[in-house]
């Protein structure tokens, strides 16, 4: 080889090495830069659901999220995997798995491993700042992860008020979470949810593109109640109002004989009303919020509706014992009669007041600043996650039509009469309050607010004194609307019925809630007989997968539109949770031993029930086709039912 040939060969070799080096650098540069993962799991405050993900990220801006989705999309393509993304918060307020990017292992029919899926959870709690405010138009642009309590504080700071009726009662929720799950406040044919005040949404699609949609666009109509099926909301433009005052009017501890007639009269006083109802005590309390002129002086009243148990007597052990005693009212483990338990429960549930003053005293009537009376937070001392009860909640939430409301309340009353009490009402019971408080040593803030009335109303009584534990049925009101998957879509006059009851977290895997068959019956009857539309953040998986009561059929005029928008914006179904896939395909839940205890099925046979329970038809008139798991009284001879 000549010197010239050698030089040419050497040059070609150097060029090849340089080309390979450049290629490797290009490949390295093309590798996705993933945001730092802050864990692999997050869970529900109610403790039913824990989500697992390959990556958990906390973006601080819309652009950070857009870049992250692009990076994970590239990673999934390189690995030949499907990308799954869902949005939530570290301690989310839900009993469903819609917030999970990958299927839960607790689903009986699900494979535990999904090697072809890269799952990403987006926690949006850092998206919680006010981005801009227009004091002339009274608008605010906020991060979609802002909590309601932060939102009302920011409204006050910017000299604005939230719109009455637009917020749920619990201020620990995020704005996007409330919107996407069809959360709401209360307003009979009036403002009743955040989307009523929404102007536009900024969101990130499955390709990492940043987009903006108006409230009245097709996309806007899907984001309100649509569980983020086409993208991730990051910024919200909200229409506020000038500072306003609100008048609180309370109908306290009223008899429920004509509860529907009473409600219709009260809605004429104000459409913005919440009712707490205890059918087992034949009592309700109603809280009306009415806008008044700012010329009416506002006091220091602020909302404290959800009880804060900080510093209260620890009832966790007794609460556990109550749940373990699945039999009659004998309370044989605790030795405490329900004649004492029931009034105590009433004083801490249906006797709760909407607001307190600056001294911490409960108030029934007050004028306050709207932002202070809109929502409340109980932080880490809420009954469902604080140490006082070591409890969790059964939270069932659906919408029904006003035209069915009277029949629904009649069925609920019959459930308590025929399934809980098992006989006609036994009138004439009355208990004095002094004995109750000395027995337990409890501190009850509202003992000075009509407890004598509470005792007198007990004279109507109930057979054998059986009552459920802490909790209530919520009744709120709304309006029909165009949002494709909202609870109120295409309805004439929706009534929101919510059943919330506490039970012991310590024994929830072994025992149902005491007299929990009532709440199971209430749930299935509301869903099936009254064609209830479920709240996407409440309820259990079985609510969405009932073989005879399809959720897809609840939306005959909009479901296909939802699928079209999915196909348009997310054909790879990056944002589709697996529980939604079951709804889309109308797949029913699976039956297996004790599935009713897990809240994954409604029983059909005894084997589906907890131990020492039988699957028994309701005794209430017209509800005999519905079965629930009841304790087998025959196992307790001294109960007289052997």
XYZ file of C-alpha atoms in Angstrom:
642
model
C 0.000 0.000 0.000
C 1.421 3.356 -1.015
C 1.737 6.270 1.341
C -1.193 7.986 -0.373
C -3.364 4.893 0.000
C -2.418 4.656 3.649
C -3.363 8.276 4.235
C -6.698 7.786 2.485
C -7.420 4.640 4.510
C -6.522 6.406 7.723
C -8.748 9.325 6.799
C -11.672 6.976 6.080
C -11.096 5.217 9.401
C -11.051 8.521 11.279
C -14.210 9.609 9.472
C -15.945 6.348 10.397
C -14.925 6.715 14.050
C -16.083 10.338 14.072
C -19.382 9.379 12.430
C -19.996 6.631 14.984
C -19.149 9.014 17.808
C -21.532 11.647 16.493
C -24.248 9.024 16.051
C -23.859 7.837 19.626
C -23.999 11.432 20.841
C -27.169 11.987 18.825
C -28.755 8.869 20.344
C -27.733 9.987 23.805
C -29.182 13.423 23.209
C -32.381 11.860 21.940
C -32.899 9.822 25.111
C -35.864 11.241 27.056
C -35.058 13.417 30.036
C -37.526 12.248 32.646
C -38.599 14.370 35.602
C -37.592 13.108 39.010
C -40.025 10.547 40.385
C -41.205 11.309 43.917
C -42.366 7.799 44.683
C -44.364 4.957 43.226
C -47.595 5.078 45.229
C -50.248 7.383 46.653
C -53.451 6.593 48.494
C -56.962 7.669 49.405
C -57.809 9.455 52.634
C -60.594 6.877 52.986
C -57.987 4.063 52.809
C -59.867 1.900 50.285
C -57.591 2.596 47.344
C -53.830 2.763 46.952
C -52.525 3.569 43.492
C -49.243 2.191 42.179
C -47.309 3.784 39.315
C -43.904 3.380 37.694
C -43.334 7.119 38.053
C -44.966 9.713 40.295
C -44.227 13.334 39.368
C -45.171 16.764 40.728
C -44.981 19.389 37.965
C -44.931 23.024 39.010
C -46.193 24.515 35.751
C -48.079 23.721 32.575
C -44.847 23.608 30.578
C -43.185 21.231 33.048
C -46.090 18.840 32.621
C -46.070 19.170 28.824
C -42.334 18.373 28.734
C -42.850 15.420 31.072
C -45.600 13.865 28.952
C -43.435 14.235 25.835
C -40.550 12.504 27.619
C -42.674 9.606 28.885
C -44.317 9.247 25.477
C -40.873 8.886 23.911
C -39.810 6.392 26.581
C -42.915 4.284 25.986
C -42.313 4.287 22.225
C -38.715 3.179 22.691
C -39.774 0.330 24.961
C -42.760 -0.674 22.835
C -45.046 -0.080 25.825
C -48.367 1.643 26.304
C -48.267 4.885 28.253
C -50.874 5.410 30.975
C -51.219 8.755 32.771
C -53.631 9.797 35.508
C -53.829 12.877 37.740
C -54.472 13.042 41.461
C -52.896 14.192 44.724
C -50.856 12.458 47.378
C -53.791 11.871 49.742
C -56.806 11.925 47.462
C -60.427 12.107 48.571
C -62.034 9.257 46.659
C -63.211 5.672 46.990
C -62.799 4.825 43.300
C -59.772 3.770 41.247
C -60.313 6.298 38.463
C -57.294 8.185 39.821
C -54.953 5.215 39.252
C -52.981 4.945 35.977
C -52.746 1.141 36.233
C -55.246 -1.420 37.426
C -55.448 -2.178 41.132
C -54.349 -5.584 42.336
C -57.467 -5.707 44.502
C -59.673 -6.203 41.448
C -60.430 -9.907 41.421
C -60.376 -10.224 37.630
C -57.198 -8.253 36.932
C -53.711 -9.548 36.180
C -51.224 -8.265 38.705
C -48.465 -7.467 36.235
C -48.705 -5.252 33.191
C -45.190 -5.381 31.696
C -46.304 -3.630 28.510
C -47.503 -0.517 30.354
C -45.517 2.465 31.596
C -47.708 4.113 34.234
C -47.271 7.719 35.299
C -49.107 9.500 38.103
C -49.230 13.289 38.004
C -49.731 14.890 41.422
C -50.959 18.416 40.754
C -50.648 19.937 44.218
C -47.846 22.288 43.119
C -50.165 23.725 40.469
C -51.836 25.815 43.151
C -50.901 29.442 42.572
C -52.880 32.442 41.360
C -51.482 33.189 37.907
C -53.370 36.439 37.329
C -56.348 38.447 38.564
C -58.414 41.109 36.834
C -60.005 43.401 39.458
C -62.173 45.127 36.841
C -63.703 41.973 35.358
C -63.533 40.072 38.671
C -61.775 37.081 37.143
C -58.947 34.907 38.436
C -56.610 32.571 36.590
C -55.453 29.832 38.942
C -53.545 26.569 38.941
C -55.935 23.637 38.624
C -54.415 21.911 41.657
C -55.421 24.716 44.019
C -57.441 23.468 46.994
C -60.790 25.030 47.743
C -59.526 26.521 50.998
C -56.655 28.132 49.058
C -59.118 29.361 46.430
C -61.371 31.162 48.912
C -58.313 32.705 50.597
C -56.999 33.933 47.240
C -60.408 35.337 46.362
C -60.380 37.348 49.595
C -56.822 38.514 48.984
C -57.784 39.793 45.527
C -60.929 41.552 46.743
C -63.409 39.088 45.209
C -65.985 36.528 46.288
C -66.726 33.019 45.110
C -70.213 32.478 43.757
C -72.691 31.174 46.337
C -73.553 27.506 45.818
C -70.596 26.740 43.545
C -68.354 24.919 46.033
C -68.715 21.561 47.824
C -68.764 21.643 51.611
C -65.284 20.120 52.040
C -62.507 22.652 51.391
C -59.683 20.088 51.209
C -60.501 19.128 47.605
C -58.704 20.513 44.558
C -60.476 22.622 41.959
C -59.636 20.247 39.100
C -60.585 17.240 41.210
C -64.027 18.664 41.950
C -64.606 19.645 38.328
C -63.466 16.391 36.755
C -65.474 14.125 39.086
C -68.739 16.081 38.793
C -68.430 17.492 42.303
C -70.862 20.233 43.221
C -72.353 22.549 45.765
C -76.083 23.191 45.921
C -78.400 25.440 43.919
C -81.868 24.406 42.830
C -81.990 25.615 39.189
C -79.210 28.028 40.141
C -75.408 28.129 40.435
C -74.455 24.769 41.936
C -70.941 23.786 40.786
C -67.546 25.220 39.877
C -68.178 24.714 36.172
C -71.009 27.246 36.404
C -68.291 29.842 37.087
C -65.693 28.513 34.627
C -64.541 30.644 31.665
C -61.809 28.516 30.077
C -59.392 25.637 30.691
C -55.723 25.253 29.810
C -54.769 21.618 29.425
C -52.081 19.253 28.145
C -52.970 16.520 25.664
C -51.477 13.036 25.171
C -48.744 14.377 22.863
C -47.615 16.980 25.367
C -49.240 19.868 23.512
C -50.620 22.776 25.542
C -54.167 23.696 24.585
C -56.900 26.063 25.748
C -60.638 25.390 25.523
C -63.565 27.636 26.347
C -66.193 26.548 28.832
C -68.775 26.071 26.083
C -66.556 24.066 23.727
C -66.993 20.318 23.296
C -63.765 19.786 25.216
C -64.982 22.082 28.000
C -68.172 20.049 28.238
C -66.134 16.889 28.708
C -63.647 18.252 31.226
C -66.559 19.134 33.535
C -67.382 15.702 34.924
C -65.232 13.832 32.410
C -62.445 12.535 34.705
C -59.705 13.938 32.476
C -60.355 11.387 29.719
C -58.730 13.573 27.050
C -56.029 15.458 28.943
C -54.731 17.099 32.096
C -56.182 20.396 33.303
C -53.455 22.754 34.516
C -54.970 26.271 34.567
C -58.512 27.558 35.107
C -60.083 30.944 34.393
C -62.851 31.528 36.941
C -65.537 34.205 37.020
C -65.709 35.720 40.479
C -67.962 38.463 41.865
C -67.408 41.653 43.871
C -67.191 40.936 47.609
C -70.532 39.636 48.891
C -72.180 38.726 52.165
C -74.201 35.591 52.875
C -77.034 35.044 55.310
C -77.185 31.662 57.036
C -80.648 30.358 57.947
C -80.950 27.026 59.743
C -83.946 24.756 60.219
C -82.619 22.748 63.110
C -83.563 19.209 64.160
C -86.872 19.094 62.331
C -89.141 16.052 62.127
C -88.901 14.299 58.749
C -92.598 13.331 58.393
C -92.988 15.595 55.331
C -89.361 16.188 54.487
C -89.966 16.670 50.746
C -92.750 19.192 51.333
C -90.560 21.017 53.843
C -87.668 21.109 51.384
C -89.827 22.526 48.611
C -90.900 25.371 50.884
C -87.339 26.068 52.043
C -86.003 26.162 48.475
C -88.276 29.157 47.924
C -86.377 30.922 50.707
C -83.060 30.112 49.025
C -82.071 27.656 46.274
C -78.690 27.170 47.949
C -79.469 24.618 50.628
C -77.934 21.506 52.152
C -79.923 19.035 54.238
C -78.489 16.478 56.662
C -81.027 13.687 57.189
C -81.086 10.834 59.719
C -84.045 8.560 58.804
C -83.168 6.282 61.732
C -83.848 9.218 64.085
C -86.623 10.789 62.006
C -84.732 14.084 62.086
C -83.123 16.474 59.642
C -81.348 19.819 59.773
C -81.345 22.182 56.784
C -78.830 24.949 56.106
C -79.868 27.736 53.713
C -77.396 30.271 52.295
C -78.885 33.453 50.907
C -77.023 36.401 49.326
C -77.614 39.728 51.064
C -76.453 43.266 50.412
C -73.023 44.224 51.691
C -74.802 47.053 53.501
C -75.865 44.332 55.946
C -72.937 44.055 58.389
C -71.044 40.757 58.303
C -70.035 39.154 61.564
C -67.251 36.665 62.224
C -69.249 33.538 61.354
C -67.304 30.946 59.402
C -68.193 27.490 58.155
C -67.360 24.578 60.497
C -69.864 22.019 59.255
C -67.532 19.017 59.017
C -66.574 18.079 62.571
C -62.986 18.441 63.695
C -62.139 15.840 66.351
C -58.895 17.368 67.529
C -58.702 17.066 71.309
C -61.896 14.999 71.541
C -62.166 11.833 73.608
C -60.592 8.925 71.737
C -63.386 6.614 70.660
C -61.364 4.318 68.380
C -61.579 1.214 70.567
C -65.306 1.585 71.264
C -65.955 2.300 67.595
C -64.166 -0.912 66.682
C -66.140 -2.904 69.233
C -69.420 -1.485 67.928
C -68.579 -2.658 64.428
C -67.476 -6.090 65.621
C -70.816 -6.567 67.349
C -72.701 -7.519 64.197
C -75.773 -8.740 66.059
C -78.761 -6.984 67.569
C -78.792 -3.894 69.781
C -77.477 -5.868 72.762
C -73.936 -4.470 72.300
C -72.737 -7.532 74.146
C -69.018 -6.745 73.746
C -69.110 -3.154 74.922
C -71.924 -3.350 77.446
C -73.242 -0.008 76.195
C -76.880 0.127 75.136
C -77.900 1.811 71.913
C -80.322 3.893 73.913
C -77.171 5.783 74.922
C -75.272 5.419 71.650
C -78.008 6.789 69.384
C -78.490 10.216 71.034
C -74.716 10.612 71.217
C -74.420 9.865 67.509
C -77.228 12.312 66.757
C -75.550 15.113 68.660
C -72.407 14.616 66.600
C -74.082 14.315 63.196
C -77.552 15.659 62.398
C -77.248 18.167 65.255
C -74.111 19.685 63.729
C -74.392 23.335 62.743
C -73.140 24.983 59.566
C -71.083 27.710 61.218
C -69.353 28.929 64.347
C -68.503 32.420 65.514
C -65.125 33.814 66.490
C -65.444 32.340 69.986
C -66.068 28.856 68.638
C -69.751 28.887 69.574
C -72.124 27.254 67.102
C -74.600 29.556 65.368
C -77.862 28.846 63.569
C -78.457 32.294 62.079
C -75.751 34.687 60.978
C -74.542 37.054 58.283
C -70.959 36.502 57.226
C -68.560 37.050 54.377
C -69.366 34.698 51.517
C -65.821 33.330 51.289
C -65.894 32.450 54.989
C -69.188 30.537 54.757
C -68.477 28.662 51.506
C -66.548 25.547 52.602
C -64.729 24.064 55.580
C -61.679 21.932 56.292
C -60.991 19.576 59.192
C -57.378 18.847 58.195
C -55.875 15.701 59.739
C -58.554 15.559 62.424
C -61.467 14.669 60.153
C -63.464 11.715 61.402
C -62.450 9.571 58.423
C -58.686 9.858 58.903
C -58.036 11.227 62.385
C -57.079 9.218 65.470
C -60.319 9.838 67.403
C -62.179 7.116 65.489
C -59.420 5.489 63.434
C -62.227 5.426 60.952
C -63.014 5.473 57.290
C -66.195 6.321 55.436
C -68.665 4.606 53.189
C -69.481 7.361 50.742
C -72.198 6.747 48.138
C -73.272 9.664 45.970
C -75.735 9.766 43.069
C -78.141 12.149 41.353
C -81.840 11.428 40.824
C -84.694 13.455 39.340
C -86.834 15.668 41.542
C -89.913 13.938 40.152
C -88.707 10.720 41.841
C -87.633 12.400 45.075
C -90.839 11.776 47.034
C -90.896 8.067 46.128
C -87.182 7.791 46.932
C -87.621 9.223 50.433
C -90.560 6.852 51.012
C -88.370 3.887 50.045
C -85.583 5.091 52.333
C -87.976 5.384 55.269
C -89.309 1.908 54.523
C -85.782 0.480 54.502
C -85.268 1.694 58.037
C -88.688 0.573 59.226
C -88.756 -2.908 57.699
C -85.068 -3.827 57.411
C -83.467 -2.029 60.366
C -86.244 -1.894 62.948
C -88.134 -4.904 61.537
C -91.410 -3.775 63.137
C -93.647 -0.708 63.267
C -92.429 2.379 65.124
C -92.532 2.082 68.900
C -93.403 5.575 70.106
C -92.814 7.153 73.438
C -89.062 7.079 74.099
C -87.306 10.078 75.560
C -83.853 10.359 77.124
C -82.434 13.068 79.349
C -79.194 14.626 78.158
C -77.400 14.710 81.517
C -77.103 10.935 81.817
C -75.730 10.657 78.325
C -72.844 13.080 78.764
C -71.843 11.838 82.189
C -71.722 8.272 80.886
C -69.289 9.084 78.090
C -67.609 12.240 79.323
C -67.818 13.688 75.810
C -67.415 17.329 74.912
C -70.279 18.332 72.627
C -70.017 21.878 71.330
C -73.677 22.138 70.421
C -75.168 20.852 73.686
C -76.436 24.357 74.351
C -78.158 24.613 70.968
C -81.458 22.911 71.325
C -80.446 19.611 72.885
C -83.682 19.741 74.839
C -85.434 19.895 71.493
C -83.400 16.900 70.355
C -84.590 14.893 73.342
C -88.213 15.970 72.946
C -88.223 14.941 69.294
C -87.062 11.517 70.367
C -90.503 10.994 71.866
C -91.610 9.942 68.369
C -89.057 7.170 68.885
C -88.107 4.181 66.796
C -88.445 0.504 67.467
C -85.780 -0.879 69.818
C -83.609 2.204 69.345
C -81.452 0.754 66.556
C -79.465 3.408 64.721
C -76.544 3.596 62.361
C -73.233 5.031 63.527
C -71.891 8.536 62.880
C -72.970 9.922 59.529
C -75.940 11.201 57.577
C -77.670 11.397 54.224
C -76.838 14.623 52.384
C -79.482 16.225 50.155
C -78.408 18.934 47.690
C -79.904 20.393 44.550
C -78.812 21.424 41.085
C -79.811 22.155 37.509
C -79.648 20.327 34.211
C -76.623 21.018 32.037
C -74.684 20.221 28.850
C -71.625 18.515 30.352
C -71.430 15.105 28.713
C -70.617 12.970 31.792
C -71.738 15.183 34.648
C -74.220 13.979 37.226
C -76.693 16.597 36.001
C -76.357 16.077 32.240
C -79.690 16.525 30.450
C -81.657 16.301 33.720
C -84.747 18.376 34.475
C -84.175 19.088 38.180
C -81.470 16.959 39.783
C -81.380 16.062 43.457
C -77.983 14.957 44.734
C -78.330 12.178 47.321
C -75.231 11.220 49.269
C -74.938 8.608 52.007
C -71.869 9.050 54.255
C -71.282 6.842 57.309
C -68.218 6.104 59.397
C -66.878 2.698 60.269
C -63.787 1.382 62.009
C -60.725 1.119 59.825
C -59.210 -1.406 62.236
C -61.693 -4.168 61.367
C -62.992 -3.141 57.940
C -61.445 -6.219 56.296
C -63.361 -8.567 58.635
C -66.651 -6.868 59.489
C -69.014 -4.608 57.588
C -70.252 -1.390 59.099
C -72.781 -2.060 61.861
C -76.188 -2.281 60.129
C -74.312 -1.689 56.881
C -76.957 -3.647 54.990
C -79.066 -0.488 55.091
C -76.472 1.571 53.235
C -75.908 -1.262 50.743
C -79.634 -1.331 50.057
C -79.803 2.449 49.767
C -76.954 2.373 47.260
C -78.366 -0.287 44.950
C -81.935 1.040 45.048
C -80.767 4.583 44.230
C -78.616 3.275 41.389
C -81.045 0.826 39.820
C -84.632 1.669 40.730
C -84.090 5.428 40.472
C -81.495 5.292 37.663
C -79.052 7.318 39.727
C -75.970 8.777 38.090
C -72.923 8.233 40.279
C -70.402 10.839 41.344
C -67.119 9.782 39.687
C -65.071 10.394 42.845
C -67.367 8.637 45.312
C -69.020 5.197 45.321
C -67.317 1.846 44.834
C -66.277 -0.111 41.751
C -69.476 -2.166 41.938
C -71.563 0.983 41.444
C -70.006 1.470 38.012
C -70.085 -2.196 36.956
C -73.556 -3.396 37.978
C -74.605 -6.060 35.443
C -78.223 -4.867 35.325
C -77.766 -1.113 35.777
C -75.302 0.063 33.153
C -73.691 3.466 33.657
C -73.236 3.743 29.905
C -77.011 3.602 29.525
C -77.353 6.562 31.879
C -75.896 8.782 29.128
C -77.681 7.695 25.918
C -77.400 11.129 24.280
C -73.769 11.873 25.104
C -71.775 8.651 25.511
C -70.914 8.363 21.812
C -69.794 12.004 21.828
C -67.415 11.178 24.681
C -65.948 8.295 22.687
C -65.537 10.567 19.644
C -63.612 13.112 21.722
C -61.437 10.343 23.135
C -60.670 9.111 19.634
C -59.892 12.654 18.473
C -57.642 13.713 21.348
C -56.377 10.460 22.869
C -56.662 7.565 20.386
C -53.992 5.610 22.301
C -56.107 5.979 25.475
C -53.208 7.326 27.490
C -55.614 8.947 29.965
C -58.211 6.158 30.131
C -58.370 4.367 33.509
C -59.244 0.698 33.451
C -62.443 1.153 35.416
C -63.661 3.476 32.656
C -62.739 0.787 30.134
C -65.080 -1.575 31.985
C -67.851 1.020 31.746
C -67.188 1.582 28.051
C -67.308 -2.147 27.351
C -70.184 -2.676 29.821
C -68.220 -5.312 31.724
C -69.831 -6.339 34.993
C -68.194 -7.036 38.315
C -67.108 -10.562 39.212
C -68.668 -12.600 41.994
C -66.375 -14.331 44.475
C -66.533 -15.321 48.167
C -67.058 -12.297 50.456
C -67.042 -9.830 47.556
C -69.838 -7.830 49.208
C -67.548 -7.148 52.174
C -64.940 -5.771 49.754
C -67.609 -3.538 48.178
C -66.851 -5.068 44.762
C -70.255 -6.762 44.312
C -73.841 -6.835 45.545
C -74.597 -10.245 47.004
C -76.646 -12.876 45.206
C -75.837 -15.818 47.482
C -74.679 -16.278 51.070
C -71.106 -17.011 49.962
C -70.751 -13.439 48.755
C -71.362 -12.118 52.272
C -69.065 -11.756 55.284
C -68.921 -14.608 57.746
C -72.044 -15.005 59.899
C -74.114 -13.099 57.329
C -76.719 -14.254 54.837
C -77.799 -12.739 51.519
C -81.414 -11.836 52.302
C -84.058 -9.960 50.276
C -85.217 -6.614 51.618
C -88.417 -6.690 53.665
C -89.444 -3.206 52.502
C -92.513 -3.003 50.234
C -91.506 -2.965 46.578
C -87.828 -3.639 47.313
C -87.991 -7.417 47.730
C -85.903 -7.989 44.583
C -82.879 -6.335 46.224
C -80.686 -8.549 48.391
C -78.294 -7.468 51.123
C -75.959 -9.189 53.568
C -77.585 -9.316 56.997
C -76.210 -10.857 60.184
C -77.567 -14.327 60.780
C -79.606 -13.706 63.920
C -80.005 -17.434 64.430
C -76.371 -17.647 65.539
C -77.228 -15.677 68.648
C -79.886 -17.676 70.568
C -80.285 -15.086 73.296
C -81.444 -12.563 70.690
C -84.808 -14.331 70.565
C -84.435 -15.019 66.840
C -83.235 -18.621 67.057
